[in-house]
PDB file of C-alpha atoms and ligand atoms in Angstrom:
ATOM      1  CA  MET M 744     -13.982  14.676  -2.069  1.00 91.00           C
ATOM      2  CA  LYS M 745     -10.853  12.602  -2.491  1.00 96.00           C
ATOM      3  CA  VAL M 746      -7.330  13.352  -1.391  1.00 98.00           C
ATOM      4  CA  SER M 747      -3.997  11.635  -2.120  1.00 98.00           C
ATOM      5  CA  VAL M 748      -1.160  10.964   0.289  1.00 98.00           C
ATOM      6  CA  CYS M 749       2.267   9.574  -0.499  1.00 98.00           C
ATOM      7  CA  ARG M 750       4.843   7.700   1.526  1.00 98.00           C
ATOM      8  CA  LYS M 751       8.361   7.458   0.141  1.00 98.00           C
ATOM      9  CA  ALA M 752      10.736   4.578   0.796  1.00 98.00           C
ATOM     10  CA  HIS M 753      14.091   3.286  -0.398  1.00 98.00           C
ATOM     11  CA  PHE M 754      15.605  -0.087  -0.937  1.00 98.00           C
ATOM     12  CA  ASN M 755      18.803  -1.395  -2.506  1.00 98.00           C
ATOM     13  CA  ALA M 756      18.809  -4.542  -4.574  1.00 98.00           C
ATOM     14  CA  ALA M 757      20.803  -6.388  -7.189  1.00 97.00           C
ATOM     15  CA  HIS M 758      19.407  -7.877 -10.358  1.00 97.00           C
ATOM     16  CA  ARG M 759      20.170  -9.262 -13.755  1.00 96.00           C
ATOM     17  CA  LEU M 760      17.912  -8.825 -16.765  1.00 96.00           C
ATOM     18  CA  TYR M 761      17.803 -12.052 -18.678  1.00 94.00           C
ATOM     19  CA  ASN M 762      15.441 -14.080 -20.822  1.00 95.00           C
ATOM     20  CA  PRO M 763      16.264 -17.794 -20.479  1.00 93.00           C
ATOM     21  CA  LYS M 764      14.570 -18.533 -23.817  1.00 95.00           C
ATOM     22  CA  TRP M 765      17.165 -16.461 -25.674  1.00 96.00           C
ATOM     23  CA  SER M 766      20.802 -17.034 -26.577  1.00 96.00           C
ATOM     24  CA  ASP M 767      23.527 -15.203 -24.663  1.00 94.00           C
ATOM     25  CA  GLU M 768      24.040 -13.018 -27.730  1.00 95.00           C
ATOM     26  CA  LYS M 769      20.404 -11.978 -27.950  1.00 96.00           C
ATOM     27  CA  ASN M 770      20.296 -11.304 -24.177  1.00 95.00           C
ATOM     28  CA  TRP M 771      23.341  -9.079 -24.497  1.00 95.00           C
ATOM     29  CA  GLU M 772      21.876  -7.312 -27.528  1.00 96.00           C
ATOM     30  CA  VAL M 773      18.601  -6.509 -25.763  1.00 96.00           C
ATOM     31  CA  PHE M 774      19.640  -5.928 -22.149  1.00 95.00           C
ATOM     32  CA  GLY M 775      23.238  -4.737 -22.586  1.00 92.00           C
ATOM     33  CA  LYS M 776      25.016  -4.039 -19.296  1.00 90.00           C
ATOM     34  CA  CYS M 777      21.887  -5.009 -17.355  1.00 92.00           C
ATOM     35  CA  ASN M 778      22.524  -8.576 -18.570  1.00 94.00           C
ATOM     36  CA  ASN M 779      25.849  -8.773 -16.678  1.00 92.00           C
ATOM     37  CA  PRO M 780      25.954 -12.389 -15.373  1.00 92.00           C
ATOM     38  CA  ASN M 781      27.417 -11.239 -12.043  1.00 94.00           C
ATOM     39  CA  TYR M 782      24.513  -8.863 -11.387  1.00 96.00           C
ATOM     40  CA  HIS M 783      24.522  -5.133 -10.627  1.00 95.00           C
ATOM     41  CA  GLY M 784      22.706  -3.000  -8.078  1.00 96.00           C
ATOM     42  CA  HIS M 785      20.288  -0.098  -7.902  1.00 97.00           C
ATOM     43  CA  ASN M 786      19.191   2.274  -5.173  1.00 98.00           C
ATOM     44  CA  TYR M 787      15.459   2.150  -5.766  1.00 98.00           C
ATOM     45  CA  THR M 788      13.170   4.906  -4.580  1.00 98.00           C
ATOM     46  CA  LEU M 789       9.551   3.998  -4.081  1.00 98.00           C
ATOM     47  CA  GLU M 790       6.558   6.323  -3.889  1.00 98.00           C
ATOM     48  CA  VAL M 791       3.344   4.780  -2.647  1.00 98.00           C
ATOM     49  CA  TRP M 792       0.309   6.936  -3.365  1.00 98.00           C
ATOM     50  CA  VAL M 793      -3.000   6.260  -1.647  1.00 98.00           C
ATOM     51  CA  LYS M 794      -6.193   8.077  -2.633  1.00 98.00           C
ATOM     52  CA  GLY M 795      -9.589   8.194  -0.989  1.00 98.00           C
ATOM     53  CA  GLU M 796     -11.973   9.986   1.335  1.00 97.00           C
ATOM     54  CA  ILE M 797     -10.821  11.597   4.570  1.00 96.00           C
ATOM     55  CA  ASP M 798     -12.082   9.845   7.704  1.00 95.00           C
ATOM     56  CA  PRO M 799     -14.091  12.573   9.493  1.00 95.00           C
ATOM     57  CA  GLU M 800     -13.180  11.197  12.921  1.00 96.00           C
ATOM     58  CA  THR M 801      -9.380  11.314  12.459  1.00 95.00           C
ATOM     59  CA  GLY M 802      -9.024  13.824   9.649  1.00 96.00           C
ATOM     60  CA  TYR M 803      -6.722  11.274   7.993  1.00 96.00           C
ATOM     61  CA  LEU M 804      -7.048   9.406   4.739  1.00 97.00           C
ATOM     62  CA  ILE M 805      -4.730   6.767   6.165  1.00 96.00           C
ATOM     63  CA  ASP M 806      -2.419   6.944   9.179  1.00 96.00           C
ATOM     64  CA  LEU M 807       0.991   7.284   7.487  1.00 96.00           C
ATOM     65  CA  LYS M 808       2.505   5.123  10.220  1.00 96.00           C
ATOM     66  CA  ILE M 809       0.303   2.266   8.986  1.00 96.00           C
ATOM     67  CA  LEU M 810       1.450   2.879   5.419  1.00 97.00           C
ATOM     68  CA  LYS M 811       5.099   3.042   6.534  1.00 98.00           C
ATOM     69  CA  ASP M 812       4.779  -0.287   8.371  1.00 98.00           C
ATOM     70  CA  LEU M 813       3.050  -1.852   5.380  1.00 98.00           C
ATOM     71  CA  ILE M 814       5.854  -0.791   3.023  1.00 98.00           C
ATOM     72  CA  GLU M 815       8.415  -2.091   5.493  1.00 98.00           C
ATOM     73  CA  SER M 816       6.832  -5.510   5.896  1.00 98.00           C
ATOM     74  CA  GLU M 817       5.749  -6.058   2.284  1.00 98.00           C
ATOM     75  CA  VAL M 818       8.555  -4.396   0.319  1.00 98.00           C
ATOM     76  CA  GLU M 819      11.651  -3.512   2.338  1.00 98.00           C
ATOM     77  CA  ASP M 820      11.861  -6.726   4.368  1.00 98.00           C
ATOM     78  CA  ARG M 821      11.362  -8.703   1.178  1.00 98.00           C
ATOM     79  CA  PHE M 822      13.642  -6.887  -1.288  1.00 98.00           C
ATOM     80  CA  ASP M 823      16.099  -4.620   0.544  1.00 98.00           C
ATOM     81  CA  HIS M 824      19.717  -5.826   0.240  1.00 98.00           C
ATOM     82  CA  LYS M 825      18.588  -8.837  -1.792  1.00 98.00           C
ATOM     83  CA  ASN M 826      19.560 -10.261  -5.106  1.00 98.00           C
ATOM     84  CA  LEU M 827      16.137 -10.143  -6.744  1.00 98.00           C
ATOM     85  CA  ASN M 828      16.846 -13.015  -9.160  1.00 97.00           C
ATOM     86  CA  GLU M 829      18.372 -15.354  -6.596  1.00 96.00           C
ATOM     87  CA  ASP M 830      16.904 -14.422  -3.216  1.00 97.00           C
ATOM     88  CA  THR M 831      13.249 -13.704  -3.912  1.00 98.00           C
ATOM     89  CA  LYS M 832      10.460 -16.022  -5.021  1.00 97.00           C
ATOM     90  CA  GLU M 833       8.726 -13.150  -6.851  1.00 98.00           C
ATOM     91  CA  PHE M 834      11.535 -12.946  -9.452  1.00 98.00           C
ATOM     92  CA  LYS M 835      12.577 -16.568  -9.738  1.00 95.00           C
ATOM     93  CA  GLU M 836      10.671 -16.778 -13.037  1.00 94.00           C
ATOM     94  CA  LEU M 837       9.966 -13.110 -13.693  1.00 97.00           C
ATOM     95  CA  ASN M 838      12.522 -10.745 -15.225  1.00 97.00           C
ATOM     96  CA  PRO M 839      13.195  -8.075 -12.549  1.00 98.00           C
ATOM     97  CA  THR M 840      12.805  -5.021 -14.781  1.00 97.00           C
ATOM     98  CA  ALA M 841      11.608  -1.810 -13.145  1.00 98.00           C
ATOM     99  CA  GLU M 842       8.230  -2.428 -14.808  1.00 98.00           C
ATOM    100  CA  ASN M 843       7.836  -5.885 -13.262  1.00 98.00           C
ATOM    101  CA  ILE M 844       9.142  -4.785  -9.855  1.00 98.00           C
ATOM    102  CA  CYS M 845       6.627  -1.930  -9.829  1.00 98.00           C
ATOM    103  CA  ILE M 846       3.703  -4.268 -10.584  1.00 98.00           C
ATOM    104  CA  VAL M 847       4.832  -6.859  -8.022  1.00 98.00           C
ATOM    105  CA  ILE M 848       5.048  -4.164  -5.333  1.00 98.00           C
ATOM    106  CA  TRP M 849       1.622  -2.822  -6.279  1.00 98.00           C
ATOM    107  CA  LYS M 850       0.094  -6.305  -5.939  1.00 98.00           C
ATOM    108  CA  LEU M 851       1.773  -6.926  -2.565  1.00 98.00           C
ATOM    109  CA  LEU M 852       0.491  -3.620  -1.175  1.00 98.00           C
ATOM    110  CA  ARG M 853      -2.925  -3.897  -2.812  1.00 98.00           C
ATOM    111  CA  ALA M 854      -3.529  -7.185  -1.023  1.00 98.00           C
ATOM    112  CA  LYS M 855      -3.035  -5.485   2.366  1.00 97.00           C
ATOM    113  CA  LEU M 856      -4.608  -2.094   1.768  1.00 97.00           C
ATOM    114  CA  ASP M 857      -8.197  -1.187   2.605  1.00 95.00           C
ATOM    115  CA  PRO M 858     -10.126  -1.972  -0.628  1.00 96.00           C
ATOM    116  CA  LYS M 859     -11.919   1.371  -0.562  1.00 95.00           C
ATOM    117  CA  MET M 860      -8.605   3.187  -1.081  1.00 97.00           C
ATOM    118  CA  GLU M 861      -7.009   3.631  -4.510  1.00 98.00           C
ATOM    119  CA  LEU M 862      -3.348   2.734  -4.869  1.00 98.00           C
ATOM    120  CA  LYS M 863      -0.605   3.905  -7.195  1.00 98.00           C
ATOM    121  CA  VAL M 864       3.038   2.882  -7.042  1.00 98.00           C
ATOM    122  CA  ARG M 865       5.886   4.803  -8.619  1.00 98.00           C
ATOM    123  CA  LEU M 866       9.320   3.215  -8.767  1.00 98.00           C
ATOM    124  CA  TYR M 867      12.511   5.138  -9.519  1.00 98.00           C
ATOM    125  CA  GLU M 868      15.219   2.756 -10.698  1.00 96.00           C
ATOM    126  CA  THR M 869      17.463   5.770 -11.182  1.00 94.00           C
ATOM    127  CA  GLU M 870      16.656   9.462 -10.853  1.00 94.00           C
ATOM    128  CA  ARG M 871      15.793   9.476 -14.534  1.00 95.00           C
ATOM    129  CA  ASN M 872      14.142   6.088 -15.068  1.00 96.00           C
ATOM    130  CA  ILE M 873      10.718   5.913 -13.502  1.00 98.00           C
ATOM    131  CA  VAL M 874       7.821   3.450 -13.758  1.00 98.00           C
ATOM    132  CA  GLU M 875       4.284   3.902 -12.474  1.00 98.00           C
ATOM    133  CA  PHE M 876       1.430   1.417 -11.962  1.00 98.00           C
ATOM    134  CA  ASP M 877      -2.084   1.999 -10.622  1.00 98.00           C
ATOM    135  CA  GLY M 878      -3.701  -1.339 -11.374  1.00 96.00           C
ATOM    136  CA  ASN M 879      -5.046  -0.409 -14.814  1.00 93.00           C
TER     137      ASN M 879
HETATM  138 NI1  LIG R 934      19.611  -2.686 -13.733  1.00 78.87          NI
END
């Protein structure tokens, strides 16, 4: 019998969508305003979903304090109030689209989470633009 729990978090970050292999014109055509050379920011909302069996001794799937600390150390400390393109090694070579940010966060958390638990990450770049990744 499996149950899911979710911890929500927020971080603010700046980015620029850009493909260095393309001309300025093509970058503008594809990424529009998100290609602004002086960057722009988003208030990202993150949902981290963990699924698995309840531990009969605690009644918990995972202590949400542990999940909170994990999100803080792996995601917020790394990306909050950063320029993703300039300040982070994860996006030096990788275009910081919501899709790529979501997968990077999933990998960072996956590496630290108990392997017997399933993990899904949902990233809201805006209230209306949402990306989800569960490792598949
Ligand atoms: Ni953007």
